[in-house]
Amino acid sequence: MKKEAAYSKQTKYIFITGGVLSSLGKGIASASLGYLLKQRGYKVTIMKFDPYINVDPGTMNPLQHGEVYVTDDGAETDLDLGHYERFLGYSLSKKNNSTAGQVYFEVITKERKGHYLGKTVQVVPHITNEIKRRMTIFDGEYDFILIEIGGTVGDIESLPFLEAQRQIGLERGHANVLNIHLTYVPYIKAAGELKTKPTQHSVKLLMEFGIRPDVLLCRTEHKLTKELRQKIALFCNVEENSVIDVVDVDATIYEVPMMFAGRELEKIILNKVGLPLNELDISAWKKFVDKIKSPKYEIKVAIIGKYTKYSDSYKSIIEAFVHAGSINNCKVAIELIDAEEINKDNAASLLSELDGILVGPGFGQRGVEGKIASIEYARTSGIPYFGICLGMQCGVIEFARNVCKMPEATSGEFEANDYCVIDIMEDQKSVKEKGGTMRLGAYPCVLKKDTLVFKAYGEENISERHRHRYELNNKFREVLEQNGMVVSGTSPDGSLAEIMELPDHPWFVGVQFHPELKSRAVTGHPLFISFVKAALKRRNEKS
Ligand code: GLN
């Protein structure tokens, strides 16, 4: 009771779990619902709880887990945080993502300090209490806190999270806590039927853990008939209007909020928690989606990297192109090209049809020579080039080798010689542990007037997110600049080169930071918008 009195707002909690199988799009569903509640005038945040033991995904190979998303406050997080930010349109923090690893780490560290002296430390209550502490950390600050639980119901790892969910439901009461369960209703071709049994089983499993779903989102290829919805409602103990079919969207994930609104999802939720509906304002979003669905133009852009077998490794970059494409009335067809397949001899034949080339972030030497060959081709043929993080560093190496005539130019990440035009940052030299120790999060950057990037941003002071250990070596800045490279963005004290560009080229920009992490639906990111515009110009000039 005492704690309740301190609330400035009665926060409503919405849990989102997944059943039957993974990859059903819980992240997009959570982001879409969050967006709709926000557009009905509510203050919303979204949290993700990941059941794996890694403290964060920072040391995981992107081919396993997709891109590592970085927040302003420097947390390396799950890529679902990217969906949340892109849909909500504002920044989240490290508190929005927790892993089982972080939870156990915290409890075990406390145990070692003697915090639990005399007690046996157990999953219930010690682990579950720590999970609950994290789930309710924003209590009173928001009208709605959406909590997505990673994995699929029934996974061993996710049990403590479901137990925390159950307890929060009990403690705060049904008026304040709703459970949404996302399931799958497969279409069996041979029978010509949609099957509800997997959904029934998944809900049964959830109920074994003491959680009764209030809303079922049924992912399906075909619309559910009224009879099927009635059947699911009856067998799963959910109100009929709360069984919602989520039919695959064909054009873009940004249609999902509109589909949810069409099914009245956020209305159903507001009714259940007894809050006024308010007006729903999604006109700008609709325009944004219309332009994605019927673009006037089309361009072809390549993302060159070494994680190209799994497109989620470049999730935010791909989404940033969707945003920038819509703003330019243009579909950006993306080709993912494995850097190891490119060399000096085949670069022209592989890349000449492209309207833009992007070399993405990465770690380690594999594929670097292919990236450098691609950049040389982009530089000499006038194809717009966008280098992000390692892509910027490779741009500097290419320029040093081929323009400044330093054939041995390299990065300290690959080789130690006298020509490390990219080298380890001073404060990274003493770093021994790999987890969470890079230069991470948002840092200010000052742009040079009369440059391409200054024009793109339309302002002098920007802030962008970082994730790197290496930087442009200032020993070589002068020779690079004498040969025509412009350092068009630096840290406020001028010591760190954040952006390089080539003024003699139609569009050649390399950035040490990750602009893709700040690109949002509807508004996009200035650099992606400018790059797509340049690529479109090239395409139009060709035809
Ligand atoms: N490997 C490079 C560094 O650590 C680039 C990192 C990146 O592309 N995110 O500086």
Coordinates of C-alpha atoms and ligand atoms in Angstrom, one line a residue:
M1 CA 0.0 0.0 0.0
K2 CA 2.8 2.4 1.0
K3 CA 4.5 1.9 -2.4
E4 CA 1.2 2.5 -4.2
A5 CA 0.8 6.0 -2.7
A6 CA 4.1 7.0 -4.3
Y7 CA 2.9 6.4 -7.9
S8 CA 2.5 9.5 -9.9
K9 CA 0.6 7.4 -12.4
Q10 CA -1.1 4.1 -12.3
T11 CA 1.0 2.3 -14.8
K12 CA -0.6 -0.4 -16.8
Y13 CA 1.6 -3.4 -17.7
I14 CA 1.2 -5.4 -20.9
F15 CA 3.1 -8.6 -21.2
I16 CA 3.8 -10.1 -24.7
T17 CA 4.7 -13.7 -24.9
G18 CA 5.1 -16.0 -27.9
G19 CA 4.0 -19.6 -28.5
V20 CA 4.2 -22.5 -30.9
L21 CA 7.4 -21.3 -32.7
S22 CA 9.9 -18.5 -32.8
S23 CA 10.2 -15.7 -35.3
L24 CA 6.5 -14.8 -35.3
G25 CA 7.3 -11.2 -35.0
K26 CA 6.7 -10.4 -31.3
G27 CA 9.1 -7.5 -31.5
I28 CA 7.1 -5.9 -34.4
A29 CA 3.8 -6.7 -32.6
S30 CA 5.0 -5.0 -29.4
A31 CA 6.4 -2.0 -31.3
S32 CA 3.2 -1.7 -33.3
L33 CA 0.9 -1.8 -30.2
G34 CA 3.2 0.6 -28.4
Y35 CA 3.0 3.0 -31.3
L36 CA -0.9 2.8 -31.4
L37 CA -1.2 3.5 -27.7
K38 CA 1.2 6.4 -28.0
Q39 CA -0.8 7.8 -30.9
R40 CA -3.9 7.6 -28.7
G41 CA -2.2 10.0 -26.4
Y42 CA -0.6 7.7 -23.8
K43 CA 3.0 7.7 -22.5
V44 CA 4.5 4.3 -23.5
T45 CA 7.7 2.4 -23.1
I46 CA 8.6 -1.1 -24.2
M47 CA 11.0 -3.5 -22.5
K48 CA 12.6 -6.7 -23.7
F49 CA 13.6 -9.6 -21.5
D50 CA 16.0 -12.0 -23.1
P51 CA 16.3 -15.5 -21.5
Y52 CA 19.9 -16.2 -22.6
I53 CA 22.8 -16.2 -20.2
N54 CA 25.0 -13.8 -22.1
V55 CA 25.1 -10.5 -20.2
D56 CA 24.4 -8.7 -23.4
P57 CA 24.5 -9.7 -27.1
G58 CA 27.7 -7.6 -27.6
T59 CA 30.0 -10.6 -27.9
M60 CA 27.7 -12.7 -30.0
N61 CA 28.3 -13.2 -33.7
P62 CA 25.6 -11.3 -35.7
L63 CA 25.1 -14.4 -37.8
Q64 CA 23.6 -16.0 -34.6
H65 CA 21.6 -13.2 -33.1
G66 CA 21.4 -10.5 -35.7
E67 CA 22.7 -7.0 -35.3
V68 CA 23.7 -5.6 -31.9
Y69 CA 21.6 -2.5 -31.2
V70 CA 23.2 0.3 -29.2
T71 CA 21.3 2.8 -27.1
D72 CA 22.2 6.4 -26.4
D73 CA 23.4 5.5 -23.0
G74 CA 25.8 2.9 -24.4
A75 CA 24.1 -0.5 -23.8
E76 CA 24.6 -3.2 -26.4
T77 CA 21.1 -4.6 -26.7
D78 CA 18.8 -7.0 -28.6
L79 CA 17.8 -5.8 -32.1
D80 CA 14.1 -5.6 -31.0
L81 CA 15.0 -2.4 -29.2
G82 CA 15.6 -1.0 -32.7
H83 CA 12.1 -1.9 -33.7
Y84 CA 10.7 -0.2 -30.5
E85 CA 12.7 3.0 -31.2
R86 CA 11.8 3.0 -34.9
F87 CA 8.1 2.6 -34.2
L88 CA 7.9 4.8 -31.1
G89 CA 10.1 7.5 -32.5
Y90 CA 12.1 8.1 -29.4
S91 CA 15.2 6.8 -27.7
L92 CA 15.1 4.0 -25.1
S93 CA 17.8 3.2 -22.5
K94 CA 19.8 0.3 -21.2
K95 CA 17.0 -0.2 -18.6
N96 CA 14.7 -1.3 -21.5
N97 CA 16.6 -4.5 -22.1
S98 CA 17.6 -7.2 -19.6
T99 CA 19.0 -10.6 -20.1
A100 CA 19.0 -13.7 -17.8
G101 CA 22.7 -13.2 -17.7
Q102 CA 22.4 -9.7 -16.2
V103 CA 19.8 -10.9 -13.7
Y104 CA 21.9 -13.8 -12.5
F105 CA 25.1 -11.7 -12.5
E106 CA 23.4 -9.2 -10.2
V107 CA 22.1 -11.8 -7.8
I108 CA 25.4 -13.7 -7.7
T109 CA 27.4 -10.5 -7.1
K110 CA 25.1 -9.6 -4.2
E111 CA 25.5 -13.1 -2.8
R112 CA 29.3 -12.8 -2.9
K113 CA 29.1 -9.5 -1.0
G114 CA 27.1 -11.2 1.7
H115 CA 23.8 -9.6 0.9
Y116 CA 21.9 -12.8 1.5
L117 CA 23.8 -14.0 4.6
G118 CA 22.2 -17.0 6.1
K119 CA 19.8 -17.6 3.2
T120 CA 19.8 -20.1 0.4
V121 CA 19.8 -18.2 -2.8
Q122 CA 17.1 -19.6 -5.2
V123 CA 15.4 -18.9 -8.5
V124 CA 12.2 -18.2 -6.6
P125 CA 12.3 -15.7 -5.0
H126 CA 15.8 -14.2 -5.6
I127 CA 16.0 -14.4 -9.4
T128 CA 12.3 -13.7 -9.9
N129 CA 12.5 -10.7 -7.5
E130 CA 15.4 -9.2 -9.5
I131 CA 13.4 -9.7 -12.7
K132 CA 10.4 -8.0 -11.1
R133 CA 12.6 -5.1 -10.0
R134 CA 13.7 -4.6 -13.5
M135 CA 10.2 -5.0 -15.0
T136 CA 8.8 -2.3 -12.7
I137 CA 11.8 0.1 -12.8
F138 CA 9.8 2.7 -14.8
D139 CA 6.7 2.3 -12.6
G140 CA 4.8 5.6 -12.4
E141 CA 6.7 7.2 -15.2
Y142 CA 4.5 5.8 -18.0
D143 CA 0.9 5.0 -18.7
F144 CA 1.9 1.8 -20.3
I145 CA 4.9 -0.4 -20.0
L146 CA 4.9 -3.2 -22.6
I147 CA 7.1 -6.1 -21.7
E148 CA 8.2 -8.6 -24.3
I149 CA 9.5 -11.9 -23.1
G150 CA 12.0 -13.4 -25.5
G151 CA 11.9 -17.0 -26.7
T152 CA 8.9 -19.3 -26.8
V153 CA 6.7 -20.4 -23.9
G154 CA 7.9 -23.7 -22.7
D155 CA 11.6 -22.9 -23.1
I156 CA 13.5 -23.9 -19.9
E157 CA 15.3 -20.5 -19.8
S158 CA 12.2 -18.3 -19.9
L159 CA 10.4 -19.9 -16.9
P160 CA 11.6 -17.4 -14.2
F161 CA 10.5 -14.5 -16.5
L162 CA 7.0 -16.1 -16.8
E163 CA 6.9 -16.6 -13.0
A164 CA 7.7 -12.9 -12.6
Q165 CA 5.0 -12.0 -15.0
R166 CA 2.5 -14.1 -13.1
Q167 CA 3.5 -12.5 -9.8
I168 CA 3.2 -9.0 -11.2
G169 CA -0.3 -9.9 -12.4
L170 CA -1.3 -11.1 -9.0
E171 CA 0.2 -8.2 -7.1
R172 CA -1.2 -5.4 -9.3
G173 CA -4.5 -6.9 -10.2
H174 CA -6.2 -7.6 -13.5
A175 CA -7.1 -4.0 -14.1
N176 CA -3.5 -3.1 -14.3
V177 CA -1.8 -6.1 -16.0
L178 CA -2.8 -7.7 -19.3
N179 CA -1.3 -10.7 -21.0
I180 CA -1.0 -10.9 -24.7
H181 CA 0.1 -14.2 -26.3
L182 CA 1.2 -14.4 -29.9
T183 CA 0.6 -17.7 -31.5
Y184 CA 0.6 -19.4 -34.9
V185 CA -2.4 -20.8 -36.8
P186 CA -0.9 -22.9 -39.6
Y187 CA -2.7 -23.5 -42.9
I188 CA -2.5 -27.2 -43.9
K189 CA -2.6 -27.3 -47.6
A190 CA -3.6 -30.9 -48.0
A191 CA -6.7 -30.4 -45.7
G192 CA -7.3 -26.9 -47.0
E193 CA -7.7 -25.8 -43.4
L194 CA -6.4 -23.5 -40.7
K195 CA -5.5 -25.5 -37.6
T196 CA -6.0 -24.2 -34.1
K197 CA -4.5 -27.0 -32.1
P198 CA -1.0 -25.6 -31.7
T199 CA -2.6 -22.4 -30.3
Q200 CA -4.7 -24.4 -27.9
H201 CA -1.6 -26.3 -26.7
S202 CA 0.4 -23.1 -26.3
V203 CA -2.3 -21.5 -24.2
K204 CA -2.6 -24.6 -22.1
L205 CA 1.1 -24.5 -21.4
L206 CA 0.9 -20.8 -20.5
M207 CA -2.0 -21.6 -18.1
E208 CA 0.2 -24.3 -16.4
F209 CA 2.4 -21.4 -15.4
G210 CA -0.5 -19.5 -14.0
I211 CA -0.9 -17.0 -16.8
R212 CA -4.2 -16.5 -18.5
P213 CA -4.0 -14.7 -21.8
D214 CA -6.3 -11.7 -22.2
V215 CA -5.6 -11.2 -25.9
L216 CA -4.5 -13.8 -28.5
L217 CA -2.7 -12.5 -31.6
C218 CA -2.9 -15.3 -34.1
R219 CA -0.3 -15.1 -36.8
T220 CA -1.7 -16.7 -39.9
E221 CA -1.5 -16.7 -43.7
H222 CA -5.3 -16.5 -44.1
K223 CA -7.9 -14.5 -42.3
L224 CA -9.6 -16.5 -39.5
T225 CA -13.4 -17.1 -40.0
K226 CA -15.8 -16.1 -37.2
E227 CA -16.3 -19.8 -36.4
L228 CA -12.6 -20.3 -35.9
R229 CA -12.2 -17.3 -33.7
Q230 CA -15.1 -18.6 -31.6
K231 CA -13.5 -22.0 -31.4
I232 CA -10.2 -20.5 -30.2
A233 CA -12.0 -18.2 -27.8
L234 CA -13.9 -21.0 -26.2
F235 CA -11.0 -23.5 -25.9
C236 CA -8.5 -21.0 -24.9
N237 CA -10.7 -19.2 -22.4
V238 CA -10.3 -15.8 -24.1
E239 CA -13.1 -13.4 -25.1
E240 CA -14.1 -13.7 -28.7
N241 CA -13.3 -10.1 -29.6
S242 CA -9.8 -10.6 -28.1
V243 CA -8.9 -13.3 -30.6
I244 CA -7.2 -11.3 -33.3
D245 CA -5.9 -12.7 -36.5
V246 CA -2.6 -11.2 -37.7
V247 CA -2.5 -12.0 -41.3
D248 CA 0.9 -11.8 -43.0
V249 CA 1.5 -8.3 -44.5
D250 CA 2.9 -8.5 -48.0
A251 CA 4.5 -5.1 -48.5
T252 CA 6.1 -3.9 -45.3
I253 CA 6.2 -4.4 -41.5
Y254 CA 5.2 -0.7 -41.1
E255 CA 1.7 -1.8 -42.1
V256 CA 1.3 -3.8 -38.9
P257 CA 0.1 -0.9 -36.8
M258 CA -2.6 -0.1 -39.4
M259 CA -3.7 -3.7 -39.4
F260 CA -3.8 -3.8 -35.6
A261 CA -5.8 -0.6 -35.6
G262 CA -8.2 -2.1 -38.2
R263 CA -8.7 -5.0 -35.8
E264 CA -9.2 -2.5 -32.9
L265 CA -6.4 -4.0 -30.9
E266 CA -5.5 -0.9 -28.9
K267 CA -9.2 -0.1 -28.3
I268 CA -9.8 -3.6 -26.9
I269 CA -6.8 -3.0 -24.6
L270 CA -7.9 0.4 -23.5
N271 CA -11.4 -1.0 -22.7
K272 CA -9.9 -3.8 -20.7
V273 CA -7.9 -1.5 -18.5
G274 CA -10.6 1.1 -18.3
L275 CA -8.8 4.0 -19.9
P276 CA -10.4 6.5 -22.4
L277 CA -9.9 5.8 -26.1
N278 CA -8.8 9.3 -27.1
E279 CA -8.5 10.1 -30.8
L280 CA -6.1 8.0 -32.9
D281 CA -3.7 10.1 -35.0
I282 CA -1.9 8.0 -37.6
S283 CA -2.2 10.1 -40.8
A284 CA 1.6 10.7 -41.1
W285 CA 2.3 7.0 -40.7
K286 CA -0.3 6.2 -43.3
K287 CA 1.4 8.5 -45.8
F288 CA 4.7 7.0 -45.0
V289 CA 3.4 3.5 -45.7
D290 CA 1.6 4.5 -48.9
K291 CA 4.9 5.8 -50.2
I292 CA 6.6 2.5 -49.3
K293 CA 3.9 0.6 -51.1
S294 CA 3.7 2.6 -54.3
P295 CA 7.1 4.2 -54.9
K296 CA 7.6 6.4 -58.0
Y297 CA 11.2 5.3 -58.5
E298 CA 13.5 2.4 -57.8
I299 CA 17.2 2.3 -57.1
K300 CA 19.6 -0.6 -56.4
V301 CA 22.0 -0.3 -53.5
A302 CA 24.5 -2.9 -52.2
I303 CA 25.4 -3.6 -48.6
I304 CA 28.8 -5.1 -48.6
G305 CA 30.0 -7.0 -45.6
K306 CA 30.8 -10.4 -44.2
Y307 CA 27.5 -11.2 -42.4
T308 CA 25.4 -11.1 -45.5
K309 CA 24.0 -14.6 -45.1
Y310 CA 21.7 -13.3 -42.4
S311 CA 20.0 -10.1 -43.2
D312 CA 19.1 -9.4 -39.6
S313 CA 22.9 -8.6 -39.1
Y314 CA 22.2 -5.4 -41.0
K315 CA 18.6 -4.8 -39.7
S316 CA 18.9 -1.1 -38.8
I317 CA 20.7 -0.3 -42.1
I318 CA 18.0 -2.1 -44.1
E319 CA 15.2 -0.3 -42.2
A320 CA 17.0 3.1 -42.5
F321 CA 16.8 2.5 -46.3
V322 CA 13.1 1.8 -46.1
H323 CA 12.6 5.1 -44.2
A324 CA 14.8 7.1 -46.6
G325 CA 13.3 5.4 -49.6
S326 CA 9.7 6.4 -48.6
I327 CA 10.9 10.0 -48.0
N328 CA 12.4 10.0 -51.5
N329 CA 9.4 8.3 -53.1
C330 CA 11.7 5.5 -54.1
K331 CA 12.1 1.8 -53.5
V332 CA 15.6 0.9 -52.4
A333 CA 16.3 -2.6 -53.6
I334 CA 19.0 -4.0 -51.5
E335 CA 21.6 -6.5 -52.6
L336 CA 23.7 -8.1 -49.8
I337 CA 27.1 -8.9 -51.2
D338 CA 29.7 -11.0 -49.4
A339 CA 32.9 -8.9 -49.3
E340 CA 35.0 -12.0 -49.8
E341 CA 33.6 -12.5 -53.3
I342 CA 34.9 -9.1 -54.5
N343 CA 38.4 -8.3 -55.7
K344 CA 40.0 -5.6 -57.8
D345 CA 39.5 -7.6 -61.0
N346 CA 35.8 -8.4 -60.6
A347 CA 34.6 -5.2 -58.8
A348 CA 33.5 -3.4 -61.9
S349 CA 31.5 -6.3 -63.3
L350 CA 29.9 -7.0 -59.9
L351 CA 29.1 -3.4 -59.0
S352 CA 28.7 -1.3 -62.1
E353 CA 24.9 -1.6 -62.2
L354 CA 24.5 -0.3 -58.7
D355 CA 23.2 3.2 -57.8
G356 CA 24.9 3.2 -54.4
I357 CA 27.4 1.2 -52.4
L358 CA 27.4 0.9 -48.6
V359 CA 30.2 -0.9 -46.7
G360 CA 28.8 -1.8 -43.3
P361 CA 30.1 -2.2 -39.8
G362 CA 32.3 -5.2 -38.9
F363 CA 35.1 -6.7 -36.9
G364 CA 38.2 -8.5 -38.0
Q365 CA 40.2 -8.7 -41.2
R366 CA 38.2 -11.3 -43.2
G367 CA 36.6 -9.6 -46.2
V368 CA 38.5 -6.3 -45.8
E369 CA 40.3 -6.5 -49.1
G370 CA 37.0 -7.0 -50.9
K371 CA 35.6 -4.0 -49.1
I372 CA 38.6 -1.9 -50.1
A373 CA 38.3 -3.0 -53.7
S374 CA 34.6 -2.0 -53.7
I375 CA 35.4 1.4 -52.3
E376 CA 38.1 2.0 -54.9
Y377 CA 35.6 1.2 -57.6
A378 CA 32.9 3.5 -56.0
R379 CA 35.4 6.3 -55.6
T380 CA 36.8 6.1 -59.2
S381 CA 33.5 5.5 -60.9
G382 CA 31.5 8.1 -59.1
I383 CA 28.9 5.7 -57.6
P384 CA 27.6 7.2 -54.3
Y385 CA 29.5 5.6 -51.4
F386 CA 28.4 5.4 -47.7
G387 CA 30.9 3.9 -45.2
I388 CA 29.6 3.0 -41.8
C389 CA 32.2 2.5 -39.0
L390 CA 34.4 -0.2 -40.4
G391 CA 33.1 1.0 -43.8
M392 CA 34.5 4.5 -43.0
Q393 CA 37.8 3.0 -41.8
C394 CA 38.2 1.0 -45.0
G395 CA 37.4 4.2 -46.9
V396 CA 40.3 6.0 -45.2
I397 CA 42.6 3.0 -45.9
E398 CA 41.7 2.9 -49.6
F399 CA 42.3 6.6 -49.9
A400 CA 45.6 6.4 -48.2
R401 CA 46.7 3.5 -50.3
N402 CA 45.6 4.7 -53.7
V403 CA 45.5 8.5 -53.5
C404 CA 48.1 9.3 -50.9
K405 CA 50.4 6.5 -52.3
M406 CA 50.8 4.6 -49.1
P407 CA 50.4 1.0 -50.4
E408 CA 51.0 -0.4 -46.9
A409 CA 48.2 1.6 -45.3
T410 CA 46.1 -0.5 -42.9
S411 CA 44.3 -0.6 -39.6
G412 CA 45.9 -1.6 -36.3
E413 CA 43.0 -4.1 -36.0
F414 CA 44.5 -6.1 -38.9
E415 CA 48.3 -5.5 -38.8
A416 CA 50.9 -3.5 -36.9
N417 CA 53.1 -1.5 -39.3
D418 CA 54.1 2.1 -39.7
Y419 CA 51.1 2.9 -41.8
C420 CA 48.2 2.3 -39.5
V421 CA 46.0 5.2 -40.8
I422 CA 43.4 3.6 -38.5
D423 CA 44.6 2.7 -35.1
I424 CA 43.4 1.7 -31.7
M425 CA 41.9 4.5 -29.6
E426 CA 44.1 5.7 -26.7
D427 CA 41.6 4.7 -24.0
Q428 CA 41.1 1.2 -25.6
K429 CA 44.8 0.2 -25.3
S430 CA 44.5 -1.0 -21.7
V431 CA 41.2 -2.8 -22.3
K432 CA 41.5 -6.5 -21.5
E433 CA 37.9 -7.8 -21.2
K434 CA 35.8 -8.1 -24.3
G435 CA 32.3 -7.5 -23.0
G436 CA 30.8 -4.0 -23.0
T437 CA 34.2 -2.3 -23.3
M438 CA 34.1 -0.6 -26.7
R439 CA 33.5 3.1 -27.2
L440 CA 29.7 2.8 -26.9
G441 CA 26.7 5.1 -27.1
A442 CA 25.9 8.6 -28.1
Y443 CA 28.7 11.2 -28.4
P444 CA 28.4 14.8 -29.7
C445 CA 30.0 15.7 -33.1
V446 CA 30.6 19.0 -34.6
L447 CA 30.1 19.4 -38.4
K448 CA 32.3 21.6 -40.6
K449 CA 30.3 24.2 -42.5
D450 CA 30.0 24.0 -46.3
T451 CA 30.4 20.2 -46.4
L452 CA 28.0 17.6 -47.7
V453 CA 27.1 16.3 -44.2
F454 CA 26.5 19.8 -42.9
K455 CA 24.0 20.3 -45.8
A456 CA 22.4 16.9 -45.1
Y457 CA 21.9 17.5 -41.4
G458 CA 21.1 21.2 -41.7
E459 CA 22.8 21.8 -38.4
E460 CA 26.2 22.1 -36.8
N461 CA 25.9 20.0 -33.7
I462 CA 24.8 16.5 -33.9
S463 CA 24.9 13.4 -31.7
E464 CA 25.3 9.9 -33.0
R465 CA 25.8 6.4 -31.5
H466 CA 29.1 4.5 -31.5
R467 CA 30.5 1.0 -31.2
H468 CA 34.1 0.7 -32.0
R469 CA 37.7 0.5 -30.7
Y470 CA 39.6 2.0 -33.6
E471 CA 39.7 5.5 -35.0
L472 CA 41.4 7.6 -37.7
N473 CA 45.0 8.0 -36.6
N474 CA 45.7 11.8 -36.3
K475 CA 49.3 11.3 -37.3
F476 CA 48.0 10.9 -40.9
R477 CA 45.2 13.5 -40.8
E478 CA 47.3 16.1 -42.5
V479 CA 48.5 14.0 -45.4
L480 CA 45.0 12.7 -46.0
E481 CA 43.7 16.3 -46.0
Q482 CA 46.4 17.5 -48.3
N483 CA 45.3 14.9 -50.8
G484 CA 41.7 16.0 -50.8
M485 CA 40.0 14.1 -48.0
V486 CA 37.9 16.4 -45.8
V487 CA 37.3 15.6 -42.1
S488 CA 33.8 17.1 -42.0
G489 CA 32.9 16.0 -38.5
T490 CA 34.9 15.8 -35.3
S491 CA 34.4 15.4 -31.6
P492 CA 33.9 18.9 -30.0
D493 CA 37.6 19.2 -29.1
G494 CA 38.5 18.3 -32.6
S495 CA 40.6 15.3 -31.6
L496 CA 38.5 12.6 -33.0
A497 CA 37.7 12.4 -36.7
E498 CA 34.1 11.3 -36.9
I499 CA 33.3 11.9 -40.5
M500 CA 35.3 11.9 -43.7
E501 CA 34.1 13.0 -47.2
L502 CA 35.5 13.5 -50.6
P503 CA 34.3 16.8 -52.1
D504 CA 35.3 15.8 -55.7
H505 CA 32.9 12.9 -55.7
P506 CA 29.1 13.1 -56.2
W507 CA 28.5 11.5 -52.7
F508 CA 31.3 9.8 -50.7
V509 CA 30.9 9.9 -47.0
G510 CA 32.3 7.7 -44.2
V511 CA 31.1 7.9 -40.6
Q512 CA 32.8 6.5 -37.6
F513 CA 29.4 6.2 -35.9
H514 CA 26.2 4.3 -36.6
P515 CA 23.6 6.6 -38.1
E516 CA 21.3 3.7 -38.9
L517 CA 20.6 3.4 -35.1
K518 CA 18.8 6.7 -35.1
S519 CA 16.7 6.4 -38.2
R520 CA 13.0 6.3 -37.4
A521 CA 9.9 5.5 -39.3
V522 CA 8.2 8.6 -40.9
T523 CA 11.2 10.9 -40.3
G524 CA 14.2 8.8 -41.4
H525 CA 17.9 9.9 -41.0
P526 CA 19.5 12.9 -42.7
L527 CA 22.5 10.9 -44.1
F528 CA 20.4 8.0 -45.4
I529 CA 17.9 10.5 -47.0
S530 CA 20.8 12.3 -48.7
F531 CA 22.5 9.2 -49.8
V532 CA 19.3 7.8 -51.4
K533 CA 18.8 11.1 -53.1
A534 CA 22.3 11.0 -54.6
A535 CA 21.8 7.4 -55.7
L536 CA 18.5 8.3 -57.3
K537 CA 20.1 11.2 -59.1
R538 CA 22.7 8.8 -60.5
R539 CA 20.0 6.4 -61.6
N540 CA 18.0 9.2 -63.4
E541 CA 21.1 10.5 -65.1
K542 CA 21.8 7.0 -66.4
S543 CA 18.4 6.4 -67.9
Ligands
GLN1 N1 36.2 -3.1 -36.0 C1 36.1 -1.7 -36.0 C2 36.4 -1.0 -34.7 O1 36.4 -1.7 -33.7 C3 34.8 -1.2 -36.6 C4 33.7 -1.5 -35.7 C5 32.3 -1.3 -36.3 O2 32.2 -1.4 -37.6 N2 31.3 -1.2 -35.6 O3 36.7 0.1 -34.6

